[in-house]
Amino acid sequence: MAKIQPIGERVLIRQKKSEGKTASGIYLPDSAREKRNEGTIIAVGTYEDGRALPVKAGDHVIYGGYSSEEIEIDGEKCLFVDWKDVLAKVEEE
């Protein structure tokens, strides 16, 4: 994957792919899949003063907001999201 470093208070997120079939094995078309704003952080920018944002590459996050830039990196759909739009970090147990 290409090396990309977000500038400013932004994070680069690889979107989580929605499930393509139900638990019973029924395949779902793209239009019927639930859109979730979840993903894995690929790269992290910094605050204006140079301090690190409180997330790191590899963190699983939930994000919101309407202002994101979609790009494709090595065939994968990724998003630049403003730090203020990251709602939660998902901790696996």
N, CA, C and O atoms as a MOPAC input file, in Angstrom:
PM7 MOZYME 1SCF
protein

 N      0.85400 1    -1.18200 1     0.00000 1
 C      0.00000 1     0.00000 1     0.00000 1
 C      0.89300 1     1.23700 1     0.00000 1
 O      1.95000 1     1.25300 1     0.63100 1
 N      0.46500 1     2.24600 1    -0.69900 1
 C      1.20900 1     3.49400 1    -0.78200 1
 C      1.30700 1     4.15500 1     0.59500 1
 O      0.40100 1     4.01700 1     1.41700 1
 N      2.39000 1     4.86000 1     0.84200 1
 C      2.58900 1     5.55900 1     2.11500 1
 C      1.97900 1     6.95400 1     2.00200 1
 O      2.46000 1     7.78500 1     1.23100 1
 N      0.91600 1     7.21100 1     2.77200 1
 C      0.23900 1     8.50400 1     2.75900 1
 C      0.17100 1     9.01100 1     4.19100 1
 O     -0.18500 1     8.26200 1     5.10100 1
 N      0.51100 1    10.27800 1     4.39500 1
 C      0.47300 1    10.90600 1     5.71600 1
 C     -0.52300 1    12.06000 1     5.68800 1
 O     -0.29000 1    13.05000 1     4.99400 1
 N     -1.63900 1    11.95400 1     6.43600 1
 C     -2.60300 1    13.07000 1     6.47200 1
 C     -1.95700 1    14.32700 1     7.05500 1
 O     -1.11600 1    14.25000 1     7.95100 1
 N     -2.36300 1    15.47300 1     6.53600 1
 C     -1.85600 1    16.75600 1     7.02300 1
 C     -2.93800 1    17.38000 1     7.89500 1
 O     -4.11200 1    17.40200 1     7.52300 1
 N     -2.53500 1    17.88700 1     9.05500 1
 C     -3.48300 1    18.52000 1     9.96600 1
 C     -4.26200 1    17.49700 1    10.76700 1
 O     -3.82900 1    16.35700 1    10.93400 1
 N     -5.41000 1    17.91400 1    11.25800 1
 C     -6.22700 1    17.09200 1    12.14800 1
 C     -7.14000 1    16.17200 1    11.34000 1
 O     -8.36500 1    16.29300 1    11.37800 1
 N     -6.51100 1    15.24700 1    10.60800 1
 C     -7.24300 1    14.28700 1     9.78200 1
 C     -6.70300 1    12.88700 1    10.01400 1
 O     -5.56300 1    12.70200 1    10.44100 1
 N     -7.54900 1    11.90400 1     9.72400 1
 C     -7.11900 1    10.51100 1     9.76400 1
 C     -7.51200 1     9.85900 1     8.44000 1
 O     -8.49800 1    10.24900 1     7.81500 1
 N     -6.74200 1     8.87700 1     8.02500 1
 C     -7.02700 1     8.10600 1     6.82700 1
 C     -7.57800 1     6.76800 1     7.29600 1
 O     -6.92900 1     6.05400 1     8.06000 1
 N     -8.79200 1     6.42800 1     6.83000 1
 C     -9.49500 1     5.24300 1     7.31500 1
 C     -9.80100 1     4.30600 1     6.15300 1
 O    -10.25800 1     4.73200 1     5.09300 1
 N     -9.53700 1     3.01600 1     6.37500 1
 C     -9.96500 1     1.97600 1     5.43900 1
 C    -11.34300 1     1.54000 1     5.90800 1
 O    -11.49300 1     1.04800 1     7.02700 1
 N    -12.34700 1     1.71700 1     5.06100 1
 C    -13.71400 1     1.39400 1     5.45400 1
 C    -13.89700 1    -0.09600 1     5.66100 1
 O    -13.34200 1    -0.91600 1     4.92900 1
 N    -14.69100 1    -0.43300 1     6.67700 1
 C    -15.03400 1    -1.82400 1     6.92900 1
 C    -16.03500 1    -2.25200 1     5.87000 1
 O    -16.99600 1    -1.53400 1     5.59100 1
 N    -15.81600 1    -3.40900 1     5.28600 1
 C    -16.72600 1    -3.91300 1     4.26000 1
 C    -17.95500 1    -4.49100 1     4.94700 1
 O    -17.84600 1    -5.21500 1     5.93600 1
 N    -19.12900 1    -4.15900 1     4.40700 1
 C    -20.36100 1    -4.70100 1     4.96800 1
 C    -20.52000 1    -6.15600 1     4.53600 1
 O    -20.00300 1    -6.57200 1     3.50000 1
 N    -21.23300 1    -6.90700 1     5.33900 1
 C    -21.42900 1    -8.32900 1     5.07000 1
 C    -22.18500 1    -8.53300 1     3.76300 1
 O    -23.14300 1    -7.81300 1     3.48100 1
 N    -21.76700 1    -9.49100 1     2.97800 1
 C    -22.38900 1    -9.76900 1     1.70300 1
 C    -23.50100 1   -10.79700 1     1.77700 1
 O    -24.25500 1   -10.97000 1     0.82000 1
 N    -23.61100 1   -11.49500 1     2.93100 1
 C    -24.69500 1   -12.45800 1     3.07200 1
 C    -25.12900 1   -12.53600 1     4.52600 1
 O    -24.38600 1   -12.16300 1     5.43500 1
 N    -26.33400 1   -13.02500 1     4.72800 1
 C    -26.90300 1   -13.13800 1     6.06700 1
 C    -26.35300 1   -14.38100 1     6.75300 1
 O    -25.66600 1   -15.19100 1     6.13100 1
 N    -26.66300 1   -14.52700 1     8.04800 1
 C    -26.21800 1   -15.69900 1     8.80800 1
 C    -26.77400 1   -16.99200 1     8.21500 1
 O    -26.15000 1   -18.04700 1     8.33600 1
 N    -27.93600 1   -16.92000 1     7.58000 1
 C    -28.54300 1   -18.11900 1     6.99000 1
 C    -28.03700 1   -18.40000 1     5.57300 1
 O    -28.45400 1   -19.37800 1     4.95400 1
 N    -27.13700 1   -17.54800 1     5.05000 1
 C    -26.52000 1   -17.79700 1     3.76000 1
 C    -27.14200 1   -17.08900 1     2.58000 1
 O    -26.78400 1   -17.38000 1     1.43900 1
 N    -28.06900 1   -16.16300 1     2.81500 1
 C    -28.69700 1   -15.41900 1     1.71800 1
 C    -27.78100 1   -14.26500 1     1.32400 1
 O    -27.38600 1   -13.46100 1     2.16900 1
 N    -27.44200 1   -14.18800 1     0.02400 1
 C    -26.58500 1   -13.11400 1    -0.46200 1
 C    -27.37900 1   -11.82600 1    -0.62100 1
 O    -28.49900 1   -11.83600 1    -1.13300 1
 N    -26.78900 1   -10.70900 1    -0.17500 1
 C    -27.45700 1    -9.41200 1    -0.23100 1
 C    -26.85900 1    -8.54300 1    -1.32500 1
 O    -25.63700 1    -8.48500 1    -1.46500 1
 N    -27.70200 1    -7.86300 1    -2.10600 1
 C    -27.16700 1    -6.90700 1    -3.08000 1
 C    -26.62500 1    -5.68200 1    -2.34500 1
 O    -26.97900 1    -5.44600 1    -1.19000 1
 N    -25.77900 1    -4.91400 1    -2.99900 1
 C    -25.19200 1    -3.72100 1    -2.37600 1
 C    -26.25000 1    -2.78200 1    -1.82600 1
 O    -26.04700 1    -2.18100 1    -0.77100 1
 N    -27.37600 1    -2.64300 1    -2.51800 1
 C    -28.41700 1    -1.71100 1    -2.08900 1
 C    -29.09300 1    -2.13400 1    -0.78400 1
 O    -29.67200 1    -1.29200 1    -0.09900 1
 N    -29.03100 1    -3.41500 1    -0.42600 1
 C    -29.69800 1    -3.89700 1     0.78800 1
 C    -28.74800 1    -3.98600 1     1.98000 1
 O    -29.18500 1    -4.25300 1     3.09900 1
 N    -27.47200 1    -3.77000 1     1.75400 1
 C    -26.50400 1    -3.86600 1     2.84800 1
 C    -26.56000 1    -2.64100 1     3.73100 1
 O    -26.74200 1    -1.51800 1     3.26200 1
 N    -26.40100 1    -2.88100 1     5.01800 1
 C    -26.40800 1    -1.78400 1     5.98100 1
 C    -25.09300 1    -1.02200 1     5.86300 1
 O    -24.01800 1    -1.62000 1     5.91200 1
 N    -25.17700 1     0.28800 1     5.70700 1
 C    -23.96600 1     1.10400 1     5.60300 1
 C    -23.51100 1     1.47500 1     7.00800 1
 O    -24.23400 1     2.13600 1     7.75300 1
 N    -22.33100 1     1.05000 1     7.35100 1
 C    -21.77500 1     1.36100 1     8.65800 1
 C    -20.58000 1     2.27800 1     8.48500 1
 O    -19.76700 1     2.10700 1     7.57700 1
 N    -20.49600 1     3.22800 1     9.35100 1
 C    -19.35100 1     4.13300 1     9.32700 1
 C    -18.31500 1     3.61600 1    10.31500 1
 O    -18.06300 1     4.22200 1    11.35700 1
 N    -17.72900 1     2.49100 1     9.96200 1
 C    -16.68000 1     1.87900 1    10.75900 1
 C    -15.48600 1     1.62400 1     9.86600 1
 O    -15.61800 1     1.45700 1     8.65400 1
 N    -14.32600 1     1.59900 1    10.48300 1
 C    -13.15000 1     1.28800 1     9.70700 1
 C    -11.91100 1     1.18600 1    10.56200 1
 O    -11.95800 1     1.29900 1    11.78700 1
 N    -10.79900 1     0.96700 1     9.88400 1
 C     -9.49800 1     0.84400 1    10.53700 1
 C     -8.62800 1     2.00700 1    10.10200 1
 O     -8.53100 1     2.31900 1     8.91500 1
 N     -8.00000 1     2.64000 1    11.07100 1
 C     -7.13100 1     3.77400 1    10.76900 1
 C     -5.85400 1     3.27300 1    10.10400 1
 O     -5.20500 1     2.34000 1    10.57700 1
 N     -5.51600 1     3.92000 1     8.99600 1
 C     -4.29700 1     3.59300 1     8.25900 1
 C     -3.18000 1     4.56800 1     8.63300 1
 O     -2.03500 1     4.16300 1     8.83500 1
 N     -3.52500 1     5.86000 1     8.72400 1
 C     -2.53100 1     6.89100 1     9.03200 1
 C     -3.20800 1     8.03200 1     9.77700 1
 O     -4.41400 1     8.24500 1     9.64600 1
 N     -2.41700 1     8.76500 1    10.56000 1
 C     -2.93700 1     9.81900 1    11.43600 1
 C     -2.13000 1    11.09500 1    11.26600 1
 O     -0.90200 1    11.06100 1    11.19600 1
 N     -2.83400 1    12.22300 1    11.20100 1
 C     -2.17200 1    13.52400 1    11.17900 1
 C     -1.86100 1    13.97700 1    12.60300 1
 O     -1.77200 1    13.15100 1    13.51100 1
 N     -1.69400 1    15.29200 1    12.80200 1
 C     -1.39600 1    15.84400 1    14.12400 1
 C     -2.23600 1    17.08900 1    14.37400 1
 O     -2.81100 1    17.66600 1    13.45100 1
 N     -2.29400 1    17.49400 1    15.64600 1
 C     -2.90700 1    18.77700 1    15.98100 1
 C     -2.05200 1    19.88400 1    15.36700 1
 O     -0.91900 1    19.63700 1    14.95400 1
 N     -2.59100 1    21.10600 1    15.30700 1
 C     -1.84800 1    22.24000 1    14.72900 1
 C     -0.51000 1    22.47500 1    15.41400 1
 O      0.46200 1    22.88100 1    14.77500 1
 N     -0.46400 1    22.21500 1    16.73300 1
 C      0.77800 1    22.45700 1    17.46800 1
 C      1.76100 1    21.28800 1    17.39800 1
 O      2.80000 1    21.30400 1    18.05700 1
 N      1.42500 1    20.27000 1    16.59200 1
 C      2.34300 1    19.15200 1    16.40000 1
 C      2.11000 1    17.96000 1    17.31800 1
 O      2.73100 1    16.91200 1    17.14300 1
 N      1.21100 1    18.11300 1    18.30500 1
 C      0.93100 1    16.98600 1    19.20400 1
 C      0.21400 1    15.87800 1    18.44300 1
 O     -0.51200 1    16.13700 1    17.48300 1
 N      0.42700 1    14.64100 1    18.88600 1
 C     -0.20200 1    13.48800 1    18.23700 1
 C     -1.68500 1    13.39700 1    18.59900 1
 O     -2.07100 1    13.70700 1    19.72700 1
 N     -2.50200 1    12.97900 1    17.65800 1
 C     -3.90700 1    12.70200 1    17.93700 1
 C     -3.98600 1    11.41100 1    18.77400 1
 O     -3.08800 1    10.57400 1    18.68700 1
 N     -5.04300 1    11.23800 1    19.58100 1
 C     -5.10200 1    10.09000 1    20.49100 1
 C     -5.53500 1     8.77000 1    19.84100 1
 O     -6.16300 1     7.94300 1    20.50100 1
 N     -5.21600 1     8.56400 1    18.58300 1
 C     -5.44700 1     7.29000 1    17.90000 1
 C     -4.18500 1     6.94700 1    17.12500 1
 O     -3.31700 1     7.79400 1    16.91700 1
 N     -4.09600 1     5.69600 1    16.70000 1
 C     -2.91200 1     5.27200 1    15.95500 1
 C     -3.32800 1     4.33000 1    14.83200 1
 O     -4.45300 1     3.83000 1    14.81800 1
 N     -2.44200 1     4.09600 1    13.91600 1
 C     -2.71000 1     3.16600 1    12.81700 1
 C     -3.07300 1     1.80800 1    13.40400 1
 O     -2.43400 1     1.33000 1    14.34100 1
 N     -4.10400 1     1.19800 1    12.83900 1
 C     -4.56200 1    -0.10400 1    13.31300 1
 C     -5.76900 1    -0.03300 1    14.23700 1
 O     -6.42600 1    -1.05000 1    14.46400 1
 N     -6.08000 1     1.15500 1    14.78000 1
 C     -7.24300 1     1.30200 1    15.65700 1
 C     -8.52900 1     1.15100 1    14.85900 1
 O     -8.63800 1     1.65000 1    13.73900 1
 N     -9.50700 1     0.45500 1    15.44600 1
 C    -10.83900 1     0.29000 1    14.85300 1
 C    -11.69600 1     1.42900 1    15.38900 1
 O    -11.81300 1     1.59000 1    16.60400 1
 N    -12.29700 1     2.22400 1    14.50200 1
 C    -13.06000 1     3.40300 1    14.92200 1
 C    -14.43800 1     3.44600 1    14.26600 1
 O    -14.68900 1     2.81200 1    13.24100 1
 N    -15.31700 1     4.22200 1    14.89800 1
 C    -16.61600 1     4.57200 1    14.34300 1
 C    -16.54300 1     6.06100 1    14.05000 1
 O    -16.08800 1     6.84100 1    14.88600 1
 N    -16.98800 1     6.45400 1    12.87000 1
 C    -16.89400 1     7.86200 1    12.48100 1
 C    -18.22900 1     8.33700 1    11.92800 1
 O    -19.07200 1     7.53400 1    11.53000 1
 N    -18.40600 1     9.63500 1    11.90800 1
 C    -19.62200 1    10.24300 1    11.37800 1
 C    -19.24900 1    11.38900 1    10.47100 1
 O    -18.16700 1    11.41200 1     9.88500 1
 N    -20.15800 1    12.34200 1    10.36200 1
 C    -19.87200 1    13.53300 1     9.56600 1
 C    -20.20200 1    13.34500 1     8.10200 1
 O    -20.44000 1    12.23400 1     7.63000 1
 N    -20.20800 1    14.45500 1     7.40400 1
 C    -20.55300 1    14.43600 1     5.98800 1
 C    -19.40300 1    14.89400 1     5.11000 1
 O    -19.47200 1    14.77900 1     3.88600 1
 N    -18.34700 1    15.41100 1     5.72200 1
 C    -17.24600 1    15.93200 1     4.91300 1
 C    -16.05700 1    14.98400 1     4.98400 1
 O    -15.22000 1    15.07600 1     5.88200 1
 N    -16.00000 1    14.08700 1     4.03500 1
 C    -14.84800 1    13.19500 1     3.93100 1
 C    -14.46400 1    13.11100 1     2.46200 1
 O    -15.29800 1    13.28200 1     1.57300 1
 N    -13.20500 1    12.84900 1     2.23100 1
 C    -12.69800 1    12.70700 1     0.86600 1
 C    -12.40600 1    11.23200 1     0.62000 1
 O    -11.60400 1    10.62200 1     1.32600 1
 N    -13.05400 1    10.67400 1    -0.37300 1
 C    -12.87100 1     9.27100 1    -0.70800 1
 C    -11.74600 1     9.13900 1    -1.72900 1
 O    -11.69400 1     9.87100 1    -2.71800 1
 N    -10.84600 1     8.19100 1    -1.46900 1
 C     -9.78000 1     7.90100 1    -2.42600 1
 C     -9.65100 1     6.38900 1    -2.53900 1
 O    -10.15000 1     5.64500 1    -1.69500 1
 N     -8.98400 1     5.95200 1    -3.57900 1
 C     -8.72100 1     4.52700 1    -3.74400 1
 C     -7.22000 1     4.32000 1    -3.66100 1
 O     -6.45100 1     4.96100 1    -4.37700 1
 N     -6.81200 1     3.42200 1    -2.78500 1
 C     -5.39900 1     3.11300 1    -2.60900 1
 C     -5.22100 1     1.61700 1    -2.84200 1
 O     -5.77900 1     0.79900 1    -2.11100 1
 N     -4.45900 1     1.27100 1    -3.83700 1
 C     -4.21100 1    -0.13200 1    -4.18800 1
 C     -5.50800 1    -0.92700 1    -4.29600 1
 O     -5.57600 1    -2.06700 1    -3.83600 1
 N     -6.53100 1    -0.33600 1    -4.89700 1
 C     -7.79200 1    -1.01400 1    -5.12400 1
 C     -8.74500 1    -1.03300 1    -3.94000 1
 O     -9.82000 1    -1.62500 1    -4.02700 1
 N     -8.36900 1    -0.39300 1    -2.82600 1
 C     -9.23200 1    -0.36000 1    -1.64000 1
 C     -9.79900 1     1.03300 1    -1.43800 1
 O     -9.11000 1     2.03200 1    -1.64500 1
 N    -11.06200 1     1.09100 1    -1.03100 1
 C    -11.73100 1     2.36300 1    -0.78000 1
 C    -11.31500 1     2.87300 1     0.59900 1
 O    -11.47700 1     2.18400 1     1.60600 1
 N    -10.77700 1     4.09500 1     0.62600 1
 C    -10.32600 1     4.71500 1     1.87300 1
 C    -10.88900 1     6.13000 1     1.95700 1
 O    -11.28200 1     6.71200 1     0.94500 1
 N    -10.92500 1     6.67600 1     3.16300 1
 C    -11.46800 1     8.01200 1     3.37900 1
 C    -10.53200 1     8.85100 1     4.22800 1
 O     -9.94100 1     8.36300 1     5.19200 1
 N    -10.40200 1    10.11900 1     3.86000 1
 C     -9.80000 1    11.10800 1     4.74800 1
 C    -10.95400 1    11.68500 1     5.56100 1
 O    -11.91400 1    12.20200 1     4.98900 1
 N    -10.87100 1    11.60200 1     6.87900 1
 C    -11.92900 1    12.07600 1     7.77000 1
 C    -11.33000 1    13.08400 1     8.74600 1
 O    -10.24100 1    12.86200 1     9.27700 1
 N    -12.03400 1    14.19000 1     8.98500 1
 C    -11.58400 1    15.15200 1     9.98600 1
 C    -11.60500 1    14.49500 1    11.35500 1
 O    -12.51100 1    13.72000 1    11.66300 1
 N    -10.61000 1    14.80000 1    12.17900 1
 C    -10.50000 1    14.21900 1    13.50500 1
 C    -11.77400 1    14.43100 1    14.32000 1
 O    -12.17800 1    13.54300 1    15.07100 1
 N    -12.40800 1    15.58900 1    14.18400 1
 C    -13.60900 1    15.88600 1    14.96300 1
 C    -14.77000 1    14.96100 1    14.60800 1
 O    -15.73600 1    14.87400 1    15.36700 1
 N    -14.69600 1    14.26800 1    13.46600 1
 C    -15.75100 1    13.35500 1    13.04400 1
 C    -15.53100 1    11.91300 1    13.50600 1
 O    -16.38200 1    11.05500 1    13.27100 1
 N    -14.40100 1    11.63700 1    14.15900 1
 C    -14.17700 1    10.30800 1    14.72700 1
 C    -14.94400 1    10.27500 1    16.05300 1
 O    -14.64500 1    11.03600 1    16.97300 1
 N    -15.93500 1     9.38400 1    16.13500 1
 C    -16.83500 1     9.35600 1    17.28300 1
 C    -16.37000 1     8.44600 1    18.40100 1
 O    -16.55800 1     8.76800 1    19.57400 1
 N    -15.76700 1     7.31500 1    18.06600 1
 C    -15.37700 1     6.34700 1    19.09900 1
 C    -14.29500 1     5.42000 1    18.59400 1
 O    -14.16100 1     5.16700 1    17.39700 1
 N    -13.53300 1     4.92600 1    19.54100 1
 C    -12.54200 1     3.90400 1    19.27200 1
 C    -13.11100 1     2.60800 1    19.81800 1
 O    -13.52500 1     2.55600 1    20.97700 1
 N    -13.14000 1     1.56400 1    19.01000 1
 C    -13.72700 1     0.27600 1    19.40900 1
 C    -12.63900 1    -0.57300 1    20.03500 1
 O    -11.63600 1    -0.89200 1    19.39700 1
 N    -12.84700 1    -0.93700 1    21.29200 1
 C    -11.89700 1    -1.78900 1    22.01300 1
 C    -12.40300 1    -3.22300 1    21.96600 1
 O    -13.50700 1    -3.51000 1    22.42900 1
 N    -11.60700 1    -4.11800 1    21.41100 1
 C    -11.98000 1    -5.53600 1    21.34600 1
 C    -11.66200 1    -6.18900 1    22.68600 1
 O    -10.63700 1    -5.90000 1    23.30400 1
 N    -12.55300 1    -7.07400 1    23.12700 1
 C    -12.33600 1    -7.76800 1    24.41400 1
 C    -11.74300 1    -9.12500 1    24.19600 1
 O    -11.49300 1    -9.85100 1    25.15800 1

